[in-house]
């Protein structure tokens, strides 16, 4: 058993990355178990029957699956004064609303990668078209939200950094790296600025998308 938390998975997962950035932000130390869901599938299956990452293993051996469940645990551990998710009310609903779309954007970006890597011989063009359309609509929605931020930002909630910013930046960085053609960078100045700003945070710099 480890004294530290153990984070299972690779930083190129936008789901794992938002968890790792959040742990850095909260100063919660962790060790890594760097496993790929494809090339180390049997080992990941022993940890999570869904063969998915991230998984967080607590110092007492308890496992938490799914990035949103892990964030819930981390917010509780950090406490209400430091939590990146507001405790109640309209701010909480707005952050969770943006997190849901940012998290969904990450899911669609990963789906497009799996499609390109695994369905190359038998692509479903109709399905791919649908995912690309979902990505475009999520980007438009997020751009509108960040442009309407209180006092012009710099974050979704104005001057307060929240999980909405971290999740969205992790999703945008995955999309920009894996599928640059989908970003429409020039047409999304608000999101480009948000991503650039987030990547300059120490917590993000410590968690590079591509390791080594
Ligand atoms: N809802 C999950 C999604 C996690 C997820 O899909 N992770 C990818 C890696 S980026 C994965 O494990 N894929 C393997 C699979 O779905 O079979 C979360 O937010 O943690």
Short mmCIF file of C-alpha atoms and ligand atoms in Angstrom, two decimals:
data_model
loop_
_atom_site.label_atom_id
_atom_site.label_comp_id
_atom_site.label_asym_id
_atom_site.label_seq_id
_atom_site.Cartn_x
_atom_site.Cartn_y
_atom_site.Cartn_z
CA UNK A 1 0.00 0.00 0.00
CA UNK A 2 1.25 3.52 -0.84
CA UNK A 3 1.28 6.50 1.53
CA UNK A 4 0.18 8.69 -1.35
CA UNK A 5 -2.77 8.68 -3.67
CA UNK A 6 -2.06 6.78 -6.90
CA UNK A 7 -3.36 8.16 -10.18
CA UNK A 8 -3.75 5.46 -12.82
CA UNK A 9 -3.47 6.43 -16.50
CA UNK A 10 -1.63 8.78 -18.84
CA UNK A 11 -1.66 12.58 -19.03
CA UNK A 12 -2.77 12.48 -22.67
CA UNK A 13 -6.24 11.63 -21.38
CA UNK A 14 -8.12 14.93 -20.94
CA UNK A 15 -10.15 13.26 -18.17
CA UNK A 16 -7.06 12.26 -16.24
CA UNK A 17 -5.39 15.58 -16.96
CA UNK A 18 -8.15 17.64 -15.37
CA UNK A 19 -7.87 15.43 -12.29
CA UNK A 20 -4.06 15.75 -12.15
CA UNK A 21 -4.20 19.55 -12.60
CA UNK A 22 -6.80 19.76 -9.83
CA UNK A 23 -4.62 17.67 -7.50
CA UNK A 24 -1.65 19.98 -8.20
CA UNK A 25 -3.85 23.01 -7.58
CA UNK A 26 -4.97 21.56 -4.21
CA UNK A 27 -1.42 20.39 -3.35
CA UNK A 28 -2.58 16.79 -2.97
CA UNK A 29 0.47 14.62 -3.65
CA UNK A 30 0.10 11.57 -5.87
CA UNK A 31 2.17 8.77 -7.33
CA UNK A 32 1.55 7.56 -10.86
CA UNK A 33 0.70 4.20 -12.34
CA UNK A 34 1.24 5.01 -16.01
CA UNK A 35 -0.89 2.46 -17.85
CA UNK A 36 -2.42 2.62 -21.32
CA UNK A 37 -6.03 1.48 -21.69
CA UNK A 38 -5.01 -0.23 -24.94
CA UNK A 39 -1.47 -1.61 -24.59
CA UNK A 40 -1.92 -2.38 -20.83
CA UNK A 41 -5.60 -3.31 -21.05
CA UNK A 42 -5.27 -6.45 -18.87
CA UNK A 43 -3.59 -4.50 -16.05
CA UNK A 44 -6.17 -1.70 -16.26
CA UNK A 45 -8.96 -4.32 -16.21
CA UNK A 46 -7.65 -5.61 -12.87
CA UNK A 47 -8.11 -2.10 -11.47
CA UNK A 48 -11.32 -1.04 -13.23
CA UNK A 49 -13.73 -3.50 -14.91
CA UNK A 50 -14.62 -0.77 -17.43
CA UNK A 51 -10.95 -0.73 -18.61
CA UNK A 52 -11.02 3.05 -18.38
CA UNK A 53 -8.82 5.72 -16.82
CA UNK A 54 -8.53 7.77 -14.72
CA UNK A 55 -8.77 5.75 -11.55
CA UNK A 56 -7.66 7.26 -8.25
CA UNK A 57 -6.47 4.81 -5.59
CA UNK A 58 -6.64 6.31 -2.11
CA UNK A 59 -3.89 5.64 0.48
CA UNK A 60 -6.11 3.00 2.15
CA UNK A 61 -6.59 1.17 -1.17
CA UNK A 62 -10.10 2.45 -1.95
CA UNK A 63 -10.59 3.10 -5.68
CA UNK A 64 -12.54 5.91 -7.29
CA UNK A 65 -13.51 5.54 -10.97
CA UNK A 66 -14.43 8.32 -13.40
CA UNK A 67 -12.99 11.82 -13.41
CA UNK A 68 -16.18 13.49 -12.20
CA UNK A 69 -16.40 11.20 -9.17
CA UNK A 70 -12.72 11.81 -8.46
CA UNK A 71 -13.21 15.59 -8.66
CA UNK A 72 -16.09 15.32 -6.21
CA UNK A 73 -13.75 13.55 -3.76
CA UNK A 74 -10.96 16.10 -4.34
CA UNK A 75 -13.30 19.07 -3.79
CA UNK A 76 -14.48 17.53 -0.54
CA UNK A 77 -10.88 16.90 0.54
CA UNK A 78 -9.81 20.46 -0.31
CA UNK A 79 -12.73 21.89 1.65
CA UNK A 80 -15.30 24.56 0.77
CA UNK A 81 -12.89 27.51 0.94
CA UNK A 82 -10.49 26.05 -1.64
CA UNK A 83 -12.92 24.03 -3.75
CA UNK A 84 -12.82 24.78 -7.48
CA UNK A 85 -16.55 23.98 -7.59
CA UNK A 86 -18.73 26.53 -5.78
CA UNK A 87 -20.68 24.95 -2.91
CA UNK A 88 -24.18 26.11 -3.81
CA UNK A 89 -26.47 28.34 -5.80
CA UNK A 90 -26.28 29.90 -9.26
CA UNK A 91 -22.46 29.86 -9.40
CA UNK A 92 -22.40 26.12 -8.67
CA UNK A 93 -25.00 25.41 -11.34
CA UNK A 94 -23.14 27.56 -13.89
CA UNK A 95 -19.79 25.88 -13.18
CA UNK A 96 -21.34 22.40 -13.41
CA UNK A 97 -23.17 23.39 -16.61
CA UNK A 98 -19.89 24.48 -18.23
CA UNK A 99 -18.04 21.45 -16.83
CA UNK A 100 -20.66 19.19 -18.42
CA UNK A 101 -20.13 20.73 -21.87
CA UNK A 102 -16.32 20.87 -21.47
CA UNK A 103 -16.26 17.26 -20.25
CA UNK A 104 -18.53 16.29 -23.15
CA UNK A 105 -16.21 18.09 -25.58
CA UNK A 106 -13.34 15.96 -24.20
CA UNK A 107 -15.44 12.84 -24.70
CA UNK A 108 -16.13 13.75 -28.35
CA UNK A 109 -12.47 14.61 -28.99
CA UNK A 110 -11.40 11.21 -27.58
CA UNK A 111 -14.15 9.50 -29.61
CA UNK A 112 -12.77 11.08 -32.79
CA UNK A 113 -9.28 9.77 -31.92
CA UNK A 114 -10.61 6.25 -31.36
CA UNK A 115 -12.51 6.48 -34.63
CA UNK A 116 -9.40 7.55 -36.54
CA UNK A 117 -7.14 4.95 -34.87
CA UNK A 118 -9.43 1.94 -34.73
CA UNK A 119 -12.09 2.30 -37.40
CA UNK A 120 -9.78 3.35 -40.24
CA UNK A 121 -10.82 0.38 -42.37
CA UNK A 122 -14.52 0.77 -41.78
CA UNK A 123 -15.35 4.35 -40.88
CA UNK A 124 -18.94 5.35 -40.26
CA UNK A 125 -18.95 8.70 -42.02
CA UNK A 126 -22.41 9.49 -40.69
CA UNK A 127 -21.24 8.94 -37.10
CA UNK A 128 -18.01 10.90 -37.66
CA UNK A 129 -19.99 13.78 -39.14
CA UNK A 130 -22.25 13.77 -36.07
CA UNK A 131 -19.28 13.89 -33.63
CA UNK A 132 -17.65 16.73 -35.56
CA UNK A 133 -20.95 18.63 -35.49
CA UNK A 134 -21.25 18.06 -31.71
CA UNK A 135 -17.69 19.39 -31.27
CA UNK A 136 -18.50 22.50 -33.30
CA UNK A 137 -21.67 23.20 -31.30
CA UNK A 138 -19.88 22.71 -27.96
CA UNK A 139 -17.11 25.10 -29.05
CA UNK A 140 -19.65 27.72 -30.10
CA UNK A 141 -21.52 27.37 -26.79
CA UNK A 142 -18.32 27.61 -24.72
CA UNK A 143 -17.06 30.57 -26.76
CA UNK A 144 -20.31 32.40 -26.12
CA UNK A 145 -20.05 31.63 -22.39
CA UNK A 146 -16.44 32.78 -22.01
CA UNK A 147 -17.07 35.94 -24.01
CA UNK A 148 -19.96 36.77 -21.67
CA UNK A 149 -17.83 36.22 -18.51
CA UNK A 150 -18.39 38.78 -15.73
CA UNK A 151 -16.10 41.83 -16.04
CA UNK A 152 -14.59 40.32 -19.18
CA UNK A 153 -13.00 37.37 -17.40
CA UNK A 154 -10.27 36.24 -17.42
CA UNK A 155 -12.11 33.03 -16.35
CA UNK A 156 -15.68 31.83 -16.93
CA UNK A 157 -16.72 33.24 -13.54
CA UNK A 158 -14.72 36.46 -13.89
CA UNK A 159 -11.65 36.63 -11.66
CA UNK A 160 -12.33 33.30 -9.91
CA UNK A 161 -10.61 30.18 -11.33
CA UNK A 162 -13.01 27.22 -11.23
CA UNK A 163 -13.30 23.67 -12.48
CA UNK A 164 -15.11 25.07 -15.53
CA UNK A 165 -11.79 26.60 -16.68
CA UNK A 166 -9.66 23.53 -15.94
CA UNK A 167 -12.00 21.03 -17.59
CA UNK A 168 -12.53 23.24 -20.65
CA UNK A 169 -8.80 23.93 -21.06
CA UNK A 170 -7.97 20.20 -20.80
CA UNK A 171 -10.58 19.41 -23.44
CA UNK A 172 -9.45 22.24 -25.75
CA UNK A 173 -5.80 21.20 -25.48
CA UNK A 174 -6.64 17.60 -26.40
CA UNK A 175 -8.71 18.79 -29.36
CA UNK A 176 -6.08 21.28 -30.54
CA UNK A 177 -3.32 18.66 -30.32
CA UNK A 178 -5.15 15.65 -31.76
CA UNK A 179 -7.57 17.33 -34.17
CA UNK A 180 -6.31 20.85 -34.90
CA UNK A 181 -8.64 21.20 -37.86
CA UNK A 182 -11.67 21.07 -35.56
CA UNK A 183 -10.60 24.03 -33.41
CA UNK A 184 -11.35 26.92 -35.74
CA UNK A 185 -8.83 28.91 -33.66
CA UNK A 186 -9.28 32.25 -35.40
CA UNK A 187 -13.03 32.09 -34.91
CA UNK A 188 -12.73 31.35 -31.20
CA UNK A 189 -10.60 34.08 -29.63
CA UNK A 190 -12.16 33.72 -26.18
CA UNK A 191 -11.44 30.00 -25.95
CA UNK A 192 -7.94 30.38 -27.41
CA UNK A 193 -7.15 32.98 -24.74
CA UNK A 194 -8.63 30.80 -22.00
CA UNK A 195 -6.57 27.81 -23.09
CA UNK A 196 -3.34 29.83 -23.33
CA UNK A 197 -3.95 31.36 -19.91
CA UNK A 198 -4.74 28.01 -18.28
CA UNK A 199 -1.64 26.37 -19.77
CA UNK A 200 0.48 29.05 -18.09
CA UNK A 201 -0.75 28.01 -14.62
CA UNK A 202 1.88 26.10 -12.61
CA UNK A 203 -0.62 23.28 -12.04
CA UNK A 204 -1.03 22.81 -15.82
CA UNK A 205 2.68 23.20 -16.58
CA UNK A 206 3.37 20.30 -14.18
CA UNK A 207 1.02 18.04 -16.17
CA UNK A 208 2.13 18.06 -19.84
CA UNK A 209 -0.19 16.42 -22.34
CA UNK A 210 2.74 14.53 -23.82
CA UNK A 211 5.11 13.21 -21.17
CA UNK A 212 8.84 12.66 -21.27
N1 LIG B 1 -16.39 9.34 -18.10
C1 LIG B 1 -15.02 8.93 -17.94
C2 LIG B 1 -14.37 8.79 -19.31
C3 LIG B 1 -12.98 8.19 -19.19
C4 LIG B 1 -12.47 7.69 -20.54
O1 LIG B 1 -13.24 7.47 -21.50
N2 LIG B 1 -11.15 7.53 -20.61
C5 LIG B 1 -10.54 7.00 -21.80
C6 LIG B 1 -9.09 7.42 -21.89
S1 LIG B 1 -8.97 9.10 -22.45
C7 LIG B 1 -10.59 5.49 -21.72
O2 LIG B 1 -10.28 4.96 -20.68
N3 LIG B 1 -10.99 4.83 -22.81
C8 LIG B 1 -11.04 3.40 -22.89
C9 LIG B 1 -12.39 2.89 -23.27
O3 LIG B 1 -13.38 3.67 -23.24
O4 LIG B 1 -12.49 1.71 -23.60
C10 LIG B 1 -14.26 9.95 -17.10
O5 LIG B 1 -14.63 11.13 -17.12
O6 LIG B 1 -13.32 9.58 -16.37
#
